PDB file of C-alpha atoms and ligand atoms in Angstrom:
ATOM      1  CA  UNK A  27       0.000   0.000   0.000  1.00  0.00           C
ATOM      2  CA  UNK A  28       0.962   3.491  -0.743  1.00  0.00           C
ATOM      3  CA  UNK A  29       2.714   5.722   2.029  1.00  0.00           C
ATOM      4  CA  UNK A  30       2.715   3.142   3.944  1.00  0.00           C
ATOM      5  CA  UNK A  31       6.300   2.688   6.040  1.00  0.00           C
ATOM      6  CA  UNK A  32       6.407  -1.196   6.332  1.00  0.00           C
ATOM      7  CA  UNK A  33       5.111  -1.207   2.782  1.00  0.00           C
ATOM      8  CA  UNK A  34       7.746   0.793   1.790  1.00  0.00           C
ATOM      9  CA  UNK A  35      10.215  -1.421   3.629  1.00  0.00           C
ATOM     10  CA  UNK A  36       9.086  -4.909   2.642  1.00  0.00           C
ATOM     11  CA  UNK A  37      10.229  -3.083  -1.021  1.00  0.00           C
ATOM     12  CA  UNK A  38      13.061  -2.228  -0.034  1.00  0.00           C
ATOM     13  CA  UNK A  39      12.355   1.669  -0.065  1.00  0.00           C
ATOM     14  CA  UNK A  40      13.266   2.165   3.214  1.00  0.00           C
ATOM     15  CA  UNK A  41      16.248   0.338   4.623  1.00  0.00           C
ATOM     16  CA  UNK A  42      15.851  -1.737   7.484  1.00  0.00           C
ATOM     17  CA  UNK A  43      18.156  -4.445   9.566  1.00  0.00           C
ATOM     18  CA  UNK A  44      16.362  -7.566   8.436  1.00  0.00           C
ATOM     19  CA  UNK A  45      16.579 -10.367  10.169  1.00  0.00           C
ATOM     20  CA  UNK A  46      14.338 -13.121   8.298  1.00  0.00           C
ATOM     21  CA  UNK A  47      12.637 -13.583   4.783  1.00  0.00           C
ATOM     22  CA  UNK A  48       9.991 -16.007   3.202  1.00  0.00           C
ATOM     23  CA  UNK A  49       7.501 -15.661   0.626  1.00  0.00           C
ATOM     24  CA  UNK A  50       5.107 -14.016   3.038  1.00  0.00           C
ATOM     25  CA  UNK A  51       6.427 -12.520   6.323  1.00  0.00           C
ATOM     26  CA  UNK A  52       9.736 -10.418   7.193  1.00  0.00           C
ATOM     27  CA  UNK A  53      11.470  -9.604   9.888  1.00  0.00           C
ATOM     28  CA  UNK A  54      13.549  -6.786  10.817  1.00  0.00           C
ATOM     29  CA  UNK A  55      14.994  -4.569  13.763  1.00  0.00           C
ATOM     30  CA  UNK A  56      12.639  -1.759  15.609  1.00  0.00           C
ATOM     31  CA  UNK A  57      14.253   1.166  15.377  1.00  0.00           C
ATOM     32  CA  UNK A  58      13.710   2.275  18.341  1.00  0.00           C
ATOM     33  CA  UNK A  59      14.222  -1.241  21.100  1.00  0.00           C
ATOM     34  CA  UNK A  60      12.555  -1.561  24.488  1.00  0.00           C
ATOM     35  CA  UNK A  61      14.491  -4.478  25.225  1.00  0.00           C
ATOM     36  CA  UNK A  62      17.737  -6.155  23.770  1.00  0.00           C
ATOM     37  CA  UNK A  63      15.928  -8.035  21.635  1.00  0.00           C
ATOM     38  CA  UNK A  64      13.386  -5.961  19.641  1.00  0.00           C
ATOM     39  CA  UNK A  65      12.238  -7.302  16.426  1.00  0.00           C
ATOM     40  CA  UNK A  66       9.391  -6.447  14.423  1.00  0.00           C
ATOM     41  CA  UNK A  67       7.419  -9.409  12.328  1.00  0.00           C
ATOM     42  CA  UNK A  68       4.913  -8.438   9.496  1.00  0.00           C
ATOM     43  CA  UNK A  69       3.080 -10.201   7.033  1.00  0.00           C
ATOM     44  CA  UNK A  70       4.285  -8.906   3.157  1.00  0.00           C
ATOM     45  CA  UNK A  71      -0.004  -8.824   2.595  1.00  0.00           C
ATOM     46  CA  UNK A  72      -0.739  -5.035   3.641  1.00  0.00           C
ATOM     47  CA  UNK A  73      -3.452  -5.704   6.588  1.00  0.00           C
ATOM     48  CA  UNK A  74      -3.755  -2.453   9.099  1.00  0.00           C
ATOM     49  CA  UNK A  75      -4.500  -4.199  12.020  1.00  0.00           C
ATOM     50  CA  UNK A  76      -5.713  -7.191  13.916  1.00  0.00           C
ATOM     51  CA  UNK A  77      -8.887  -5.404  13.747  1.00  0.00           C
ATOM     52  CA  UNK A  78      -8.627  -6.344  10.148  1.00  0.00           C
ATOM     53  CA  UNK A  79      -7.667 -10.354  10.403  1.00  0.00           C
ATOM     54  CA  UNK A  80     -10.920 -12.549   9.567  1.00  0.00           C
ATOM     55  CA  UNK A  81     -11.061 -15.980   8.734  1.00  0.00           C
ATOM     56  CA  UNK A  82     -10.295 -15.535   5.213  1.00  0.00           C
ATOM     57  CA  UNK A  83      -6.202 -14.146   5.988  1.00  0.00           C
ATOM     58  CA  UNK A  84      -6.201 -15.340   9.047  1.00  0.00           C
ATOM     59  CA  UNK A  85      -3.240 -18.088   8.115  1.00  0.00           C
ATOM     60  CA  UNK A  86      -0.606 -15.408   7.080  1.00  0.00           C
ATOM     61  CA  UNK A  87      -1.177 -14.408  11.462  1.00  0.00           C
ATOM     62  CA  UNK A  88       0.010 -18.009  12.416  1.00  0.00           C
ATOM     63  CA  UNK A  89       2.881 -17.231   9.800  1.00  0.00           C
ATOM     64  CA  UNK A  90       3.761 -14.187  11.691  1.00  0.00           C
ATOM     65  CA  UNK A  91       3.731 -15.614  15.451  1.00  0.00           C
ATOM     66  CA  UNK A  92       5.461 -18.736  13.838  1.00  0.00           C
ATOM     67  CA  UNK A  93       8.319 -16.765  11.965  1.00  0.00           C
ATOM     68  CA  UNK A  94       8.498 -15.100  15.454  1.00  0.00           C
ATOM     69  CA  UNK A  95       8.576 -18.339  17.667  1.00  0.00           C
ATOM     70  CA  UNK A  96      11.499 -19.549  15.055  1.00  0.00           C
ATOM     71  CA  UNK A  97      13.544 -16.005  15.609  1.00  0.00           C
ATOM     72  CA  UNK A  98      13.042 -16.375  19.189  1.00  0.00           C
ATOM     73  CA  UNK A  99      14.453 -19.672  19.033  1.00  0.00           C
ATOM     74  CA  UNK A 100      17.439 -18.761  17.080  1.00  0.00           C
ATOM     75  CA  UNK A 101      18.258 -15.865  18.783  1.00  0.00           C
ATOM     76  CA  UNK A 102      18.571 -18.434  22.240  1.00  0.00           C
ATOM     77  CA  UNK A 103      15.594 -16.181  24.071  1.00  0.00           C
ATOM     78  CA  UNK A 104      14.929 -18.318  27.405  1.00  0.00           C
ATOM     79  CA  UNK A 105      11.714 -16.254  27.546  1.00  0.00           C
ATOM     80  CA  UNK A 106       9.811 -13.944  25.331  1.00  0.00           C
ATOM     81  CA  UNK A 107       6.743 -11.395  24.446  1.00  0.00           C
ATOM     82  CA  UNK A 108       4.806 -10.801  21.427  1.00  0.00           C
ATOM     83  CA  UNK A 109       3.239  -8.056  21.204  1.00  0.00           C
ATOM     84  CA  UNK A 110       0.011  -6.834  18.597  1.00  0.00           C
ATOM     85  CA  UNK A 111      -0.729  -2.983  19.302  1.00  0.00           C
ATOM     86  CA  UNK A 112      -4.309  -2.351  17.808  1.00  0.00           C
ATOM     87  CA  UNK A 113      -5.497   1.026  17.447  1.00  0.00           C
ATOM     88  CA  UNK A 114      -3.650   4.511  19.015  1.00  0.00           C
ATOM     89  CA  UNK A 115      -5.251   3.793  22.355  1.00  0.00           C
ATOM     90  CA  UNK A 116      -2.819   0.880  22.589  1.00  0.00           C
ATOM     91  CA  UNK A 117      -0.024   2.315  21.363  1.00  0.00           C
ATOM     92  CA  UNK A 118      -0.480   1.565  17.755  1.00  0.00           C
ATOM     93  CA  UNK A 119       1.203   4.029  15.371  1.00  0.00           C
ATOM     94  CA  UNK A 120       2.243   2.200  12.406  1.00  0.00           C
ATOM     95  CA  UNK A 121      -0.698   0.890  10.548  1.00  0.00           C
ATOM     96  CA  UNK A 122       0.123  -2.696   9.019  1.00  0.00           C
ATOM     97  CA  UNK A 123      -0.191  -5.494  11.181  1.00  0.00           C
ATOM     98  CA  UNK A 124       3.318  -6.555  13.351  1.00  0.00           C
ATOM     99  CA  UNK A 125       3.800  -8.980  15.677  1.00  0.00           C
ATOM    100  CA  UNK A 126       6.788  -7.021  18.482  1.00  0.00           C
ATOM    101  CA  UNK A 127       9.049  -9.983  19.643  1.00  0.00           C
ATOM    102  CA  UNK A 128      10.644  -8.652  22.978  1.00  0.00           C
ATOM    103  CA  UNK A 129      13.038 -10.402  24.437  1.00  0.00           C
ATOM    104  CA  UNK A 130      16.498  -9.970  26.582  1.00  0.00           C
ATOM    105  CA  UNK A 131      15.462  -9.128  29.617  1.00  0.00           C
ATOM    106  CA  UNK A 132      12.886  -9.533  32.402  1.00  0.00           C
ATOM    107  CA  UNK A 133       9.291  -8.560  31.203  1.00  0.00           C
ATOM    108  CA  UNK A 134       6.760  -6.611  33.849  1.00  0.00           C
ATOM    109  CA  UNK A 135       3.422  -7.618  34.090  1.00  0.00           C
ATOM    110  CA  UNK A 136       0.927  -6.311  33.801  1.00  0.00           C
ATOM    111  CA  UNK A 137       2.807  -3.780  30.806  1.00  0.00           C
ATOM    112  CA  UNK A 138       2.131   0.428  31.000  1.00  0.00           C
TER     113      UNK A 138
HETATM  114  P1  5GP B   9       3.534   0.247  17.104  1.00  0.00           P
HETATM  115  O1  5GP B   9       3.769   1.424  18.013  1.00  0.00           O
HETATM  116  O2  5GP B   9       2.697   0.653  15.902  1.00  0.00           O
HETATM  117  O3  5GP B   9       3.004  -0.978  17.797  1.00  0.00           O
HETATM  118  O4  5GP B   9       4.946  -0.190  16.590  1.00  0.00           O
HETATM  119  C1  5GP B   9       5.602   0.433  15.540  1.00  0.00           C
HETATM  120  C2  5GP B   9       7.071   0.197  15.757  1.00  0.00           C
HETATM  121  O5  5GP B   9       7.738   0.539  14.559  1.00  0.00           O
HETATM  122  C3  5GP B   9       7.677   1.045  16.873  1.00  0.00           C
HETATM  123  O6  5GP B   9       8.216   0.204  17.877  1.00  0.00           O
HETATM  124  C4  5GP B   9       8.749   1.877  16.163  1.00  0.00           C
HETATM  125  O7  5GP B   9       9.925   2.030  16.930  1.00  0.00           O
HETATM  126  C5  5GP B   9       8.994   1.081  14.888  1.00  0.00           C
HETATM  127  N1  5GP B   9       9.407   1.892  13.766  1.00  0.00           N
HETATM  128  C6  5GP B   9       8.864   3.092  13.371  1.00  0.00           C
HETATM  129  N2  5GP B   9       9.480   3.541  12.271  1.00  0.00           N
HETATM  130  C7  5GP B   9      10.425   2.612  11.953  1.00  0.00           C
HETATM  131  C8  5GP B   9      11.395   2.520  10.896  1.00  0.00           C
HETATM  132  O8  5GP B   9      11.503   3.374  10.010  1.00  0.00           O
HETATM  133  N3  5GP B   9      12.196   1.426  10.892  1.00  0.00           N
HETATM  134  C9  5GP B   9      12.108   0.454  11.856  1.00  0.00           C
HETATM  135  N4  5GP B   9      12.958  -0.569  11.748  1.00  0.00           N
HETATM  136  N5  5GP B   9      11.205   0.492  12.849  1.00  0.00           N
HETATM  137  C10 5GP B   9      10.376   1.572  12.901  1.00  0.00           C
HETATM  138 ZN1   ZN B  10       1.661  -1.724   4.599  1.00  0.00          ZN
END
């Protein structure tokens, strides 16, 4: 989709620290970590938000937490979080659908 950032990474507009490639998902550093382990997992299929996953895509969201359970794993993470912001309220600003992998350190719960 047009003007949109991770759009505009997935082709390569932007650059970004990638970190893993299929067919359908990426992965790539967050610019700006909250924990030593920061990635950011998206589907390549522009979708703005879990608001927008229905039964008909909702396969390429198991790709994403599985891409992100595989990461995890070969990064050595003992623990881990995955995060889906949806909607400003929660924190969302960037609006196609990304799975945060957190790891590196000791999560709080419950989060701010
Ligand atoms: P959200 O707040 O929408 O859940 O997460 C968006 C994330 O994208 C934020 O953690 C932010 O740091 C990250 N981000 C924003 N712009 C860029 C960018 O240009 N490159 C990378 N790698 N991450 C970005
Ligand atoms: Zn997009």
């Amino acid at each position: 989709m047009e003007n949109c950032l991770f759009c505009k990474i997935i082709k390569h507009e932007i650059p970004a620290e990638i970190i893993f490639e299929n067919e359908k998902v990426l992965a790539f550093k967050d610019i700006t970590p909250q924990a030593p382990v920061h990635i950011l997992v998206i589907p390549k299929e522009h979708i703005s938000s879990p608001e927008e996953i229905s039964e008909a895509n909702s396969a390429i969201a198991g790709e994403v937490i599985a891409a992100a359970a595989a990461i995890a794993k070969q990064q050595n993470l003992e623990g881990y979080r995955l995060v889906f912001n949806c909607n400003e309220i929660a924190g969302q600003t960037v609006f196609h659908l990304h799975c945060h992998l957190l790891g590196g350190r000791k999560m709080n719960w419950p989060p701010g």
